[in-house]
Amino acid sequence: MKLNGKQESVDAYVLRAKVANSQCRRATTGTERPKDSKIRENVKFVFDFEEGDGKNKQLLGGKGCGLVEMTQIGLPIPFGCIITTEACRQYYSKNKTLPDGLMPEVTEHIKCLESKTKKGFGNAETPLLVSVRSGAALSMPGMMDTILNLGLNDSVVEGLGNVTKNRRFAYDAYRRFLQLFGKIAMGLDEAYFDKILETAKKQLGVELDTAIGTDELIKICNEFKEVIKKETGQEFPQDPWKQLQLAIEAVFRSWKGKRAIDYRREFKITPKMADGTAVSIVAMVFGNMGNDSATGVGFTRDPGTGENTLFGEYLTNAQGEDVVAGIRTPEPIAHLKKEMPKQYEAIEAIRQVLEQHFHEVQDFEFTIEREKLYLLQTRNAKMNATALIKTSFEMVSEKLLTKEKALLRINPDLLEQIFHHRIDPSVYAEPIAEGIPASPGAAHGKVVFDADEAERRGRLGEAVILVREETKPEDIQGFFQAKGILTSRGGKTSHAAVVARGMGKPCIVGCRDLQIQTNSKSAFFKGQKIVAGDVITIDGATGLIYLGIIPTVEPHFGPELSSILRWSDEIRTLGVRANADTPEDAMRAKKMGAEGIGLCRTERMFNSTDRLPIVREMILAKSAAVRQEALDKLLPMQKNDFKIILKIMAGFPVTIRLIDPPLHEFLPSIESLLTEIERLKDVQLGLKQMEMISESVKISLEPSLQKFIPNVQKVICELSEIKKDDPLDELIRKKEELLQKVRETTEVNPMLGHRGVRLGIKYPEIYQMQIRACLEASAELLNEGVDTQPEIIIPQVVTSQELKRVRRWLEEIKKEVEIKHGIQLHIQFGTMIETVRACMRAGRLAKVTDFFSFGTNDLTQATFSFSREDAENKFLPLYNELKILIDNPFEVLDIKGVGRLMKITIDWGKKGNSKLKLGICGEHAGNPRSVEFFQALGLTYVSCSPYRVPIVRLAAAQAKLRELMLNTDELNNPDYPFNIFS
Amino acid sequence: MKLNGKQESVDAYVLRAKVANSQCRRATTGTERPKDSKIRENVKFVFDFEEGDGKNKQLLGGKGCGLVEMTQIGLPIPFGCIITTEACRQYYSKNKTLPDGLMPEVTEHIKCLESKTKKGFGNAETPLLVSVRSGAALSMPGMMDTILNLGLNDSVVEGLGNVTKNRRFAYDAYRRFLQLFGKIAMGLDEAYFDKILETAKKQLGVELDTAIGTDELIKICNEFKEVIKKETGQEFPQDPWKQLQLAIEAVFRSWKGKRAIDYRREFKITPKMADGTAVSIVAMVFGNMGNDSATGVGFTRDPGTGENTLFGEYLTNAQGEDVVAGIRTPEPIAHLKKEMPKQYEAIEAIRQVLEQHFHEVQDFEFTIEREKLYLLQTRNAKMNATALIKTSFEMVSEKLLTKEKALLRINPDLLEQIFHHRIDPSVYAEPIAEGIPASPGAAHGKVVFDADEAERRGRLGEAVILVREETKPEDIQGFFQAKGILTSRGGKTSHAAVVARGMGKPCIVGCRDLQIQTNSKSAFFKGQKIVAGDVITIDGATGLIYLGIIPTVEPHFGPELSSILRWSDEIRTLGVRANADTPEDAMRAKKMGAEGIGLCRTERMFNSTDRLPIVREMILAKSAAVRQEALDKLLPMQKNDFKIILKIMAGFPVTIRLIDPPLHEFLPSIESLLTEIERLKDVQLGLKQMEMISESVKISLEPSLQKFIPNVQKVICELSEIKKDDPLDELIRKKEELLQKVRETTEVNPMLGHRGVRLGIKYPEIYQMQIRACLEASAELLNEGVDTQPEIIIPQVVTSQELKRVRRWLEEIKKEVEIKHGIQLHIQFGTMIETVRACMRAGRLAKVTDFFSFGTNDLTQATFSFSREDAENKFLPLYNELKILIDNPFEVLDIKGVGRLMKITIDWGKKGNSKLKLGICGEHAGNPRSVEFFQALGLTYVSCSPYRVPIVRLAAAQAKLRELMLNTDELNNPDYPFNIFS
């Protein structure tokens, strides 16, 4: 390793340290080691930085390992040692008492530290102060306790003043120590200390701590000791050894403090990932010993942009906590170059060393004590998506990372950040309400409460946000034209959420703060009234809603990302397709790198305004002949849809799913019809009364009765579409007929109702029309020289009998189309696996199909007997909160239930048909954690929303890499960045 | 075998037959046998009655075996032979041509027949006529073809006239033969023959066939031959051998005739059960040769009552078809004793022989030809439940049957006949409509359209039939008081059906002929108007509805049934419990022999009129405190319910299921509230208008306007509950508030909604109240010396986390109650297995439970993703019709889907807890076919409706017996009475 000149001084430092250490070893060889317990015999609890194993985070903690590693590669680290997590575990298993051998071993190491630093612990002449810090295998920032300046007492503080020739500094350190120790080791509420400090400052008339003089600090220290005694009933221990023991116990205790436990639960940190905390004891260095001292934090690269430059901040004459506290504004690290050029160069050199050693961007802390540079900590830096992608790409070029490691360090979910507009992070705005973030991206527009109006205004080029209680399939045209969707009901998998994600539009759902007054075309957000036309901004990534226009920033696609995705494609073995229902979706899917369409929902094609009336005709048909007439009109439309999509996806498979939802989804709701009928009857009544009153008026009427007239007129005005001469009776009769039909088709549990293939069996002509449309489209394209690969898939199947019947239709129609076009068609035939019975009959279903596609949305509902919408609105949040279920099973595949069922299905299915292709097209396909499971299951492909295709390409590559590593230890290392446990 | 004197003549007959046969054998030994085909070498197609194997129904057909058996035990059977079903199968496999060797073999056997009968086939001197009949392994009455009098032609007919000295008889036989042969063998429409016959009778001026003279018969025969030639283009074949071949082919063809195929599909007859038909060729005997001849049918015991007496009917001077045709009324067989005492005694003797041989009640046909008695057929008699039970019991006493066989011959489902009132079978009435029979029994009463009114009138002692579109849990009090329930919607497992079956009340559902006009309190049955108070009779066994009172007959419980059930209990190993929610149910369950309650649905206790308001208080509570208040009121009520039930079931387990349905089931529906609010607003408007008009009236009003006043008054009258001074605004506001709450709790898919344990987790205080009520009840009873065995079961579980939480509550409350009552409680804790995830997690669930109970209703819904109500109304009938599903999976457990899942669950569950008890409490528990599967699964108990307990006790015994027989061939014999395939 060839470094620049500055490194020399680093090397010199290391040499010095090594000599000191070997001297120390020699010095302690002769000391007596107590042999007092069985545990003691086998276990070593304390390691010097020079001797520890810097890879063993489980034993030494993440922070400890960083110190050990840095010491051992020769970076300037203060001397110190680490108490292992094993000691912490024994502390808890021994009912919160320190293991017998621990303190003697600590004493031994402190002696060694004294020898290396040539200082004395509790010695006023050459005072050795130490920090006592927690550090678990996984970083839990701020969750556990740290004590600085330990070793000070009434006599040592004076010695420190002498040695440093700075009495104020010494007492300032003492009062900081007293406060930390009193709070952490002795359990006294911090408020007692704050109050004393505030009172003193008030009396002195100063605002900053730094303005307090030495004498006042001495007084404050005394008051601190008094309050400790008064409130805890115990004297502040003047014995540094006693201090040390209490501090170690306090750090151990903080492992099971409420904050730490909550944090571990929140971030799903299991004992396997981190079990107990280590304790580092480090000789104190001071950045606040004058203007030749400083403290700061640095990043080896810019964590916001990924640029390969030193990034960080520092404060002169300050301690680490001052940087964090925000009382003084830190300087950018570039300024250090002028202030302390030598030290700056050392840091620049260290930046290289750190990256060369850790092969990861580092976030480190440093202190300069009287011109001498020390590193106090290093860890992997947290970065945003842009920085992660840029550094991944560049560190491969720099040979710091292999492509594989570069891919593994990017959390695929973060990619979502860069595919959508975001609220400009530099702008602060007060949200007016909050909902469930359902589809990321930010958008602003005029509030519109009606899908039709959203469509109309949208077409006119207005930016609109569609605001609804909930949405229905018939609102789809409004979706297309809206910039964003906001609903007051529903969860992350409600109709609005699913459709919006599919379209990549911002969406917020289940906004309980929102109350819509449908009739009056207005809404209340926590009491604030919004009327149609008011402008709001929604942020689908956070669920926040703002009044007015909040600036947003554009999504950014760079060449680095393209490279990352190309590497992913080289590595992954799992196919990635997209769910796409429209030509727009298909274009997007192709752009995002999808290798085909895994799910094309044909019913969505029925929802456009020009088709819905024909679809209704079909549903309401009183005879098969009338139904066929409507279907004949739909056939060319659907054929054309298929042609366009198949053409876009030329060379790739397109899985066309025959109609799935129950027919009543295409009809108006009972409530809307009832309202409509009521209105019409009101008009009728109004008109009749008006006539009667008009009669009376002729004969001169009591004026008060004339009130009726404007009332009635008002009713008629409101319903201006209806003219007085309209045959109202006829209109009402028709609506009532429709209502009757809607009532007939209405179901108690539509999710489990007359849908999917059950509909196809009942009305064969519908499925036959769709099959014909697909085959005709394919045949015409083939004759135009376009390579089409249509696949037909059947929803909601429970028995092979259903499949056999539809397959027979398919084969009959195929023959007809082949003859008509003089061509051979190759159609794959598959079944959705979305009912549990399909899982149980997988062997049979496999015999009559070419492929399965798991519909994990419905399968999850059926497995749990949870209706998605009801569950997410009613009890799932509580279940997650109580940890009855760890995840929302509609977002993260439930491996132990649904996954188990999938495994059984695949095993049986493969027995029935060894060539069976296996896909999944539920929303879980877009979830990286679930993708890893799908890789393990041996699926052929996953099919997700077009917007998630890049995410899944990366996730699939990671899944493959992890699979390859399964036999190595790396996967089991909980500290591995972005591993499946994190 | 010691028989009476008459038997001698039978024996003599047999001896004669045997001699004739051996002579025949000798006579044919020397004849040349053609060796023309390979098949011929190995297969014998034709068997004489004397040589066939009477046990091999698959080969010789049921009817053929009867003839063979009877011949071989020496009963007087005409000579004949049988063509095997193998010949029929070869006929079809050879593209509908007779197998090569068949006709030569037939010829050989006819020669033998000639020799035995000393007659000649086609010989006019000693004419041998034969019948050619079909006969498959399973009886398919009337489904296949038979030809009589074959062998007649223009010359033989004259000979027959000579031999019998009865030319009219000969031509009558000829015209019958021509008609049958023309129709069956030559495919001519029967109508051609009927027309000729009718024309002739009209010309003669006679009504009966018997009144046609010989000359006219000759003329008719000629016309028959002419029409055959004209319409088929072929001459009627005068050659008897040609006739025979065509007849055999015709019988084979009829196996795949439409009627036969439909029949086999209807009765689920698979090829394994019957594959092809045999053909019997029997020498004709004639019951119509004068007054010394007769024909009839007999039963060895009375099939209506089971009495051990000869039962039957006969006609003198008639052929078999005349008995069936119903032109002459047959005489009771007792009359034969006077008319032909010798023959009567012979039949009496044969009755004994038949039963001694077949060990089953026989249904036989006989013919007396000139005083000589012949048996033509015998088969197991079809009996009603009463007869089956009586004969089973008595035949055991008579040592004709073992107890085991006696039990196996009773179809358990038939028992249902005797537990309910039935329409008097002797009364004929025209139904006015038909629905789906949902709960058996007949009842009459006044039509009531409202559950509350049903309750009120019922309490007053009126017999009422509750008629509704559909029912809800809140209608329960109306159920209690109604004699029967009739709904226009819903299927066999709708709420109405389930509850009615549970109560054993007659119920018809899904009556599409019924249109209820709720507002006007009337209904139309196919256009016939019924108003509230009109009397109807419903028959829940047939689904028929009658106007007025139709007489019914009482259910009959005899000592024979008790014995049968006692034997069942001795044999079965499967426990039988009842589902019972009320003390009445529990009493009934005990009476029916239930060994405990396997499911006590606690929510049903919430539905009584005095409790529903408190339950609503609980649901609508805006705070936990208010909710607790309501629960405190419910606690003593529910405790008391439990006490009564536990006391009735002292010594037996009672499984108490904590509340399951979603809370909105206890609230009024949105539509009813909307209607109510609309009505209230109308009243408000009406009152205001009325005031205004009254004002006007003072100043003298144009008379035409006064029309308003009565209108408004009418509105107010209709809503007489509301007084003018009522604070209407307040009332409307309250209703609107309730509506809001109902809207909030309403779910898209209530079946998959916020119910079961999910509700318990959200509102712990509800489950805790129920647990406390149960434990307090048990403790109080234990202190009274009553042995209680409460078990608590949790519905809708998906993860062990839910169970752990509830179990913790249980243990806490148990401690409290134990201390309070100074007693030790032993409570079993279990989970429903009714979600698929529970199946997948069975191993885990088993670790925290003592027992599982399969809720196969919900599990079936979840497995199929079928909502029961929607499926049965919308597509399930079509699925059954198309044979996509053979059974309704809500009635007969779907072994391949749900059953497979149960198997997996049990395997995993037992691994988790080897002591796990396993029950099932879905409706399938009451289905005998499913019970057999549950036995095979190794369940501990099944729990069904109290009314089905006796049925299941028998079914469980049968299941056990079949299990014991599994290694024998009997089970695989499709003819075994009531075996699982039948």
PDB file of C-alpha atoms in Angstrom, chain A residues 470 489 515 670-671 674 678 689 692-693 695-696 699 701-702 704-705 707-708 740 743-755 757-759 761-762 796 798-799 801-802 805 834-838 840-842 844 858 861-871 874-875 878-879 882-885 894 896-898 900-901 904 908, chain B residues 489 515 670-671 674 678 685 689 692-693 695-696 699 701-702 704-705 707-708 740 743-755 757-759 761-762 796 798-799 801-802 805 834-838 840-842 844 858 861-871 874-875 878-879 882-885 894 896-898 900-901 904 908:
ATOM      1  CA  GLU A 470     -62.903   5.463  -2.755  1.00  0.00           C
ATOM      2  CA  ARG A 489     -60.907   5.308   2.495  1.00  0.00           C
ATOM      3  CA  GLN A 515     -64.257  14.344   4.900  1.00  0.00           C
ATOM      4  CA  ILE A 670     -77.432   0.353  -5.899  1.00  0.00           C
ATOM      5  CA  GLU A 671     -77.053   3.495  -3.853  1.00  0.00           C
ATOM      6  CA  LEU A 674     -81.629   4.665  -5.605  1.00  0.00           C
ATOM      7  CA  GLU A 678     -85.499   9.278  -5.777  1.00  0.00           C
ATOM      8  CA  GLN A 689     -97.643  19.981  -7.491  1.00  0.00           C
ATOM      9  CA  MET A 692    -101.900  22.028  -9.339  1.00  0.00           C
ATOM     10  CA  ILE A 693    -100.649  25.221  -7.822  1.00  0.00           C
ATOM     11  CA  GLU A 695    -104.261  26.068 -11.480  1.00  0.00           C
ATOM     12  CA  SER A 696    -104.945  27.622  -8.128  1.00  0.00           C
ATOM     13  CA  ILE A 699    -108.286  31.621  -9.201  1.00  0.00           C
ATOM     14  CA  LEU A 701    -104.110  32.200  -4.356  1.00  0.00           C
ATOM     15  CA  GLU A 702    -103.162  33.067  -0.817  1.00  0.00           C
ATOM     16  CA  SER A 704     -97.935  32.321   1.273  1.00  0.00           C
ATOM     17  CA  LEU A 705     -98.728  29.257  -0.805  1.00  0.00           C
ATOM     18  CA  LYS A 707     -93.666  29.552  -1.813  1.00  0.00           C
ATOM     19  CA  PHE A 708     -94.180  26.160  -3.384  1.00  0.00           C
ATOM     20  CA  GLN A 740     -83.472  -4.788 -10.268  1.00  0.00           C
ATOM     21  CA  ARG A 743     -79.697  -6.147  -7.190  1.00  0.00           C
ATOM     22  CA  GLU A 744     -79.686  -9.552  -8.854  1.00  0.00           C
ATOM     23  CA  THR A 745     -76.003  -9.410  -9.675  1.00  0.00           C
ATOM     24  CA  THR A 746     -75.014  -7.909  -6.340  1.00  0.00           C
ATOM     25  CA  GLU A 747     -73.136 -10.307  -4.145  1.00  0.00           C
ATOM     26  CA  VAL A 748     -72.595 -10.691  -0.439  1.00  0.00           C
ATOM     27  CA  ASN A 749     -68.879 -11.349  -0.876  1.00  0.00           C
ATOM     28  CA  PRO A 750     -67.919 -10.203  -4.351  1.00  0.00           C
ATOM     29  CA  MET A 751     -64.325 -11.315  -3.792  1.00  0.00           C
ATOM     30  CA  LEU A 752     -65.631 -14.879  -3.579  1.00  0.00           C
ATOM     31  CA  GLY A 753     -68.428 -14.437  -6.033  1.00  0.00           C
ATOM     32  CA  HIS A 754     -69.452 -15.047  -9.594  1.00  0.00           C
ATOM     33  CA  ARG A 755     -66.212 -14.011 -11.250  1.00  0.00           C
ATOM     34  CA  VAL A 757     -63.690 -18.539 -15.006  1.00  0.00           C
ATOM     35  CA  ARG A 758     -67.078 -19.025 -13.290  1.00  0.00           C
ATOM     36  CA  LEU A 759     -68.292 -16.146 -15.403  1.00  0.00           C
ATOM     37  CA  ILE A 761     -68.466 -20.927 -17.849  1.00  0.00           C
ATOM     38  CA  LYS A 762     -71.798 -19.177 -17.371  1.00  0.00           C
ATOM     39  CA  GLN A 796     -60.049 -18.100 -10.383  1.00  0.00           C
ATOM     40  CA  VAL A 798     -60.590 -24.421  -8.869  1.00  0.00           C
ATOM     41  CA  THR A 799     -60.632 -27.584 -10.959  1.00  0.00           C
ATOM     42  CA  GLN A 801     -62.630 -29.351 -15.511  1.00  0.00           C
ATOM     43  CA  GLU A 802     -62.895 -25.598 -15.924  1.00  0.00           C
ATOM     44  CA  ARG A 805     -63.678 -26.615 -21.101  1.00  0.00           C
ATOM     45  CA  GLU A 834     -55.139 -17.781  -6.848  1.00  0.00           C
ATOM     46  CA  THR A 835     -57.560 -20.106  -5.125  1.00  0.00           C
ATOM     47  CA  VAL A 836     -56.402 -22.580  -2.525  1.00  0.00           C
ATOM     48  CA  ARG A 837     -58.170 -25.379  -4.297  1.00  0.00           C
ATOM     49  CA  ALA A 838     -56.050 -24.718  -7.362  1.00  0.00           C
ATOM     50  CA  MET A 840     -54.474 -28.557  -3.849  1.00  0.00           C
ATOM     51  CA  ARG A 841     -55.220 -29.681  -7.420  1.00  0.00           C
ATOM     52  CA  ALA A 842     -51.960 -28.411  -8.878  1.00  0.00           C
ATOM     53  CA  ARG A 844     -54.163 -32.059 -12.233  1.00  0.00           C
ATOM     54  CA  ASP A 858     -56.124 -13.187  -4.112  1.00  0.00           C
ATOM     55  CA  GLN A 861     -56.823 -13.147   0.812  1.00  0.00           C
ATOM     56  CA  ALA A 862     -57.970 -16.739   0.529  1.00  0.00           C
ATOM     57  CA  THR A 863     -55.206 -18.067   2.750  1.00  0.00           C
ATOM     58  CA  PHE A 864     -55.847 -15.602   5.539  1.00  0.00           C
ATOM     59  CA  SER A 865     -59.579 -15.219   4.940  1.00  0.00           C
ATOM     60  CA  PHE A 866     -58.792 -11.514   4.973  1.00  0.00           C
ATOM     61  CA  SER A 867     -60.547  -9.237   2.559  1.00  0.00           C
ATOM     62  CA  ARG A 868     -57.759  -6.892   1.581  1.00  0.00           C
ATOM     63  CA  GLU A 869     -59.796  -3.705   1.714  1.00  0.00           C
ATOM     64  CA  ASP A 870     -61.559  -4.626   4.923  1.00  0.00           C
ATOM     65  CA  ALA A 871     -58.388  -5.864   6.589  1.00  0.00           C
ATOM     66  CA  LYS A 874     -60.105  -2.378  10.013  1.00  0.00           C
ATOM     67  CA  PHE A 875     -57.622  -4.571  11.799  1.00  0.00           C
ATOM     68  CA  LEU A 878     -53.530  -3.180  14.841  1.00  0.00           C
ATOM     69  CA  TYR A 879     -52.224  -6.650  14.034  1.00  0.00           C
ATOM     70  CA  LEU A 882     -49.331  -5.803  18.308  1.00  0.00           C
ATOM     71  CA  LYS A 883     -46.833  -7.889  16.306  1.00  0.00           C
ATOM     72  CA  ILE A 884     -49.456 -10.566  15.755  1.00  0.00           C
ATOM     73  CA  LEU A 885     -48.355 -10.255  12.164  1.00  0.00           C
ATOM     74  CA  ASP A 894     -46.317 -14.389   3.924  1.00  0.00           C
ATOM     75  CA  LYS A 896     -44.949 -19.350   6.289  1.00  0.00           C
ATOM     76  CA  GLY A 897     -48.539 -19.479   5.079  1.00  0.00           C
ATOM     77  CA  VAL A 898     -48.913 -18.446   1.456  1.00  0.00           C
ATOM     78  CA  ARG A 900     -45.773 -22.825   2.130  1.00  0.00           C
ATOM     79  CA  LEU A 901     -48.851 -23.259  -0.019  1.00  0.00           C
ATOM     80  CA  ILE A 904     -46.738 -27.482  -2.106  1.00  0.00           C
ATOM     81  CA  TRP A 908     -47.374 -31.121  -7.086  1.00  0.00           C
TER      82      TRP A 908
ATOM     83  CA  ARG B 489     -83.525 -15.787  -1.954  1.00  0.00           C
ATOM     84  CA  GLN B 515     -92.184 -12.044  -5.077  1.00  0.00           C
ATOM     85  CA  ILE B 670     -77.998   0.538   5.404  1.00  0.00           C
ATOM     86  CA  GLU B 671     -81.011   0.157   3.160  1.00  0.00           C
ATOM     87  CA  LEU B 674     -82.109   4.864   4.509  1.00  0.00           C
ATOM     88  CA  GLU B 678     -86.567   8.868   4.090  1.00  0.00           C
ATOM     89  CA  LEU B 685     -92.292  17.508   5.061  1.00  0.00           C
ATOM     90  CA  GLN B 689     -97.100  21.257   4.216  1.00  0.00           C
ATOM     91  CA  MET B 692     -99.199  25.646   5.581  1.00  0.00           C
ATOM     92  CA  ILE B 693    -102.327  24.348   3.969  1.00  0.00           C
ATOM     93  CA  GLU B 695    -103.341  28.220   7.282  1.00  0.00           C
ATOM     94  CA  SER B 696    -104.662  28.658   3.790  1.00  0.00           C
ATOM     95  CA  ILE B 699    -108.626  32.140   4.393  1.00  0.00           C
ATOM     96  CA  LEU B 701    -108.992  27.671  -0.226  1.00  0.00           C
ATOM     97  CA  GLU B 702    -109.655  26.576  -3.767  1.00  0.00           C
ATOM     98  CA  SER B 704    -108.962  21.238  -5.532  1.00  0.00           C
ATOM     99  CA  LEU B 705    -106.022  22.068  -3.285  1.00  0.00           C
ATOM    100  CA  LYS B 707    -106.543  17.123  -1.959  1.00  0.00           C
ATOM    101  CA  PHE B 708    -103.248  17.669  -0.187  1.00  0.00           C
ATOM    102  CA  GLN B 740     -72.853   6.639   9.690  1.00  0.00           C
ATOM    103  CA  ARG B 743     -71.477   2.581   6.991  1.00  0.00           C
ATOM    104  CA  GLU B 744     -68.205   2.523   8.891  1.00  0.00           C
ATOM    105  CA  THR B 745     -68.598  -1.086   9.952  1.00  0.00           C
ATOM    106  CA  THR B 746     -69.920  -2.242   6.592  1.00  0.00           C
ATOM    107  CA  GLU B 747     -67.491  -4.411   4.717  1.00  0.00           C
ATOM    108  CA  VAL B 748     -66.889  -5.229   1.101  1.00  0.00           C
ATOM    109  CA  ASN B 749     -66.507  -8.936   1.840  1.00  0.00           C
ATOM    110  CA  PRO B 750     -67.952  -9.580   5.290  1.00  0.00           C
ATOM    111  CA  MET B 751     -67.032 -13.245   5.037  1.00  0.00           C
ATOM    112  CA  LEU B 752     -63.377 -12.185   4.982  1.00  0.00           C
ATOM    113  CA  GLY B 753     -63.790  -9.203   7.218  1.00  0.00           C
ATOM    114  CA  HIS B 754     -63.359  -7.979  10.727  1.00  0.00           C
ATOM    115  CA  ARG B 755     -64.706 -11.016  12.528  1.00  0.00           C
ATOM    116  CA  VAL B 757     -60.613 -13.532  16.757  1.00  0.00           C
ATOM    117  CA  ARG B 758     -59.796 -10.329  14.855  1.00  0.00           C
ATOM    118  CA  LEU B 759     -62.728  -8.775  16.681  1.00  0.00           C
ATOM    119  CA  ILE B 761     -58.102  -8.713  19.447  1.00  0.00           C
ATOM    120  CA  LYS B 762     -59.598  -5.313  18.621  1.00  0.00           C
ATOM    121  CA  GLN B 796     -60.987 -17.456  12.365  1.00  0.00           C
ATOM    122  CA  VAL B 798     -54.563 -17.444  11.276  1.00  0.00           C
ATOM    123  CA  THR B 799     -51.542 -17.438  13.586  1.00  0.00           C
ATOM    124  CA  GLN B 801     -49.941 -15.229  18.112  1.00  0.00           C
ATOM    125  CA  GLU B 802     -53.698 -14.712  18.236  1.00  0.00           C
ATOM    126  CA  ARG B 805     -52.984 -13.643  23.408  1.00  0.00           C
ATOM    127  CA  GLU B 834     -61.397 -22.578   9.167  1.00  0.00           C
ATOM    128  CA  THR B 835     -58.804 -20.430   7.453  1.00  0.00           C
ATOM    129  CA  VAL B 836     -56.252 -21.919   5.117  1.00  0.00           C
ATOM    130  CA  ARG B 837     -53.455 -20.220   6.962  1.00  0.00           C
ATOM    131  CA  ALA B 838     -54.469 -22.069  10.113  1.00  0.00           C
ATOM    132  CA  MET B 840     -50.522 -24.133   6.994  1.00  0.00           C
ATOM    133  CA  ARG B 841     -49.585 -23.203  10.569  1.00  0.00           C
ATOM    134  CA  ALA B 842     -51.164 -26.266  12.165  1.00  0.00           C
ATOM    135  CA  ARG B 844     -47.602 -24.076  15.597  1.00  0.00           C
ATOM    136  CA  ASP B 858     -65.722 -21.492   6.035  1.00  0.00           C
ATOM    137  CA  GLN B 861     -65.395 -21.145   1.091  1.00  0.00           C
ATOM    138  CA  ALA B 862     -61.764 -20.201   1.562  1.00  0.00           C
ATOM    139  CA  THR B 863     -60.481 -23.202  -0.376  1.00  0.00           C
ATOM    140  CA  PHE B 864     -62.708 -22.612  -3.372  1.00  0.00           C
ATOM    141  CA  SER B 865     -62.862 -18.847  -3.048  1.00  0.00           C
ATOM    142  CA  PHE B 866     -66.603 -19.391  -3.307  1.00  0.00           C
ATOM    143  CA  SER B 867     -68.928 -17.329  -1.181  1.00  0.00           C
ATOM    144  CA  ARG B 868     -71.528 -19.887  -0.174  1.00  0.00           C
ATOM    145  CA  GLU B 869     -74.547 -17.680  -0.662  1.00  0.00           C
ATOM    146  CA  ASP B 870     -73.315 -16.213  -3.911  1.00  0.00           C
ATOM    147  CA  ALA B 871     -72.182 -19.563  -5.276  1.00  0.00           C
ATOM    148  CA  LYS B 874     -75.314 -17.873  -9.035  1.00  0.00           C
ATOM    149  CA  PHE B 875     -73.169 -20.588 -10.499  1.00  0.00           C
ATOM    150  CA  LEU B 878     -74.625 -24.804 -13.361  1.00  0.00           C
ATOM    151  CA  TYR B 879     -71.293 -26.257 -12.222  1.00  0.00           C
ATOM    152  CA  LEU B 882     -72.056 -29.380 -16.346  1.00  0.00           C
ATOM    153  CA  LYS B 883     -70.279 -31.857 -14.028  1.00  0.00           C
ATOM    154  CA  ILE B 884     -67.474 -29.384 -13.477  1.00  0.00           C
ATOM    155  CA  LEU B 885     -68.103 -30.200  -9.843  1.00  0.00           C
ATOM    156  CA  ASP B 894     -64.672 -31.886  -1.207  1.00  0.00           C
ATOM    157  CA  LYS B 896     -59.671 -33.726  -3.123  1.00  0.00           C
ATOM    158  CA  GLY B 897     -59.379 -30.079  -2.143  1.00  0.00           C
ATOM    159  CA  VAL B 898     -60.617 -29.382   1.355  1.00  0.00           C
ATOM    160  CA  ARG B 900     -56.438 -32.837   1.204  1.00  0.00           C
ATOM    161  CA  LEU B 901     -55.922 -29.657   3.181  1.00  0.00           C
ATOM    162  CA  ILE B 904     -51.998 -31.879   5.698  1.00  0.00           C
ATOM    163  CA  TRP B 908     -48.671 -31.136  10.861  1.00  0.00           C
TER     164      TRP B 908
END
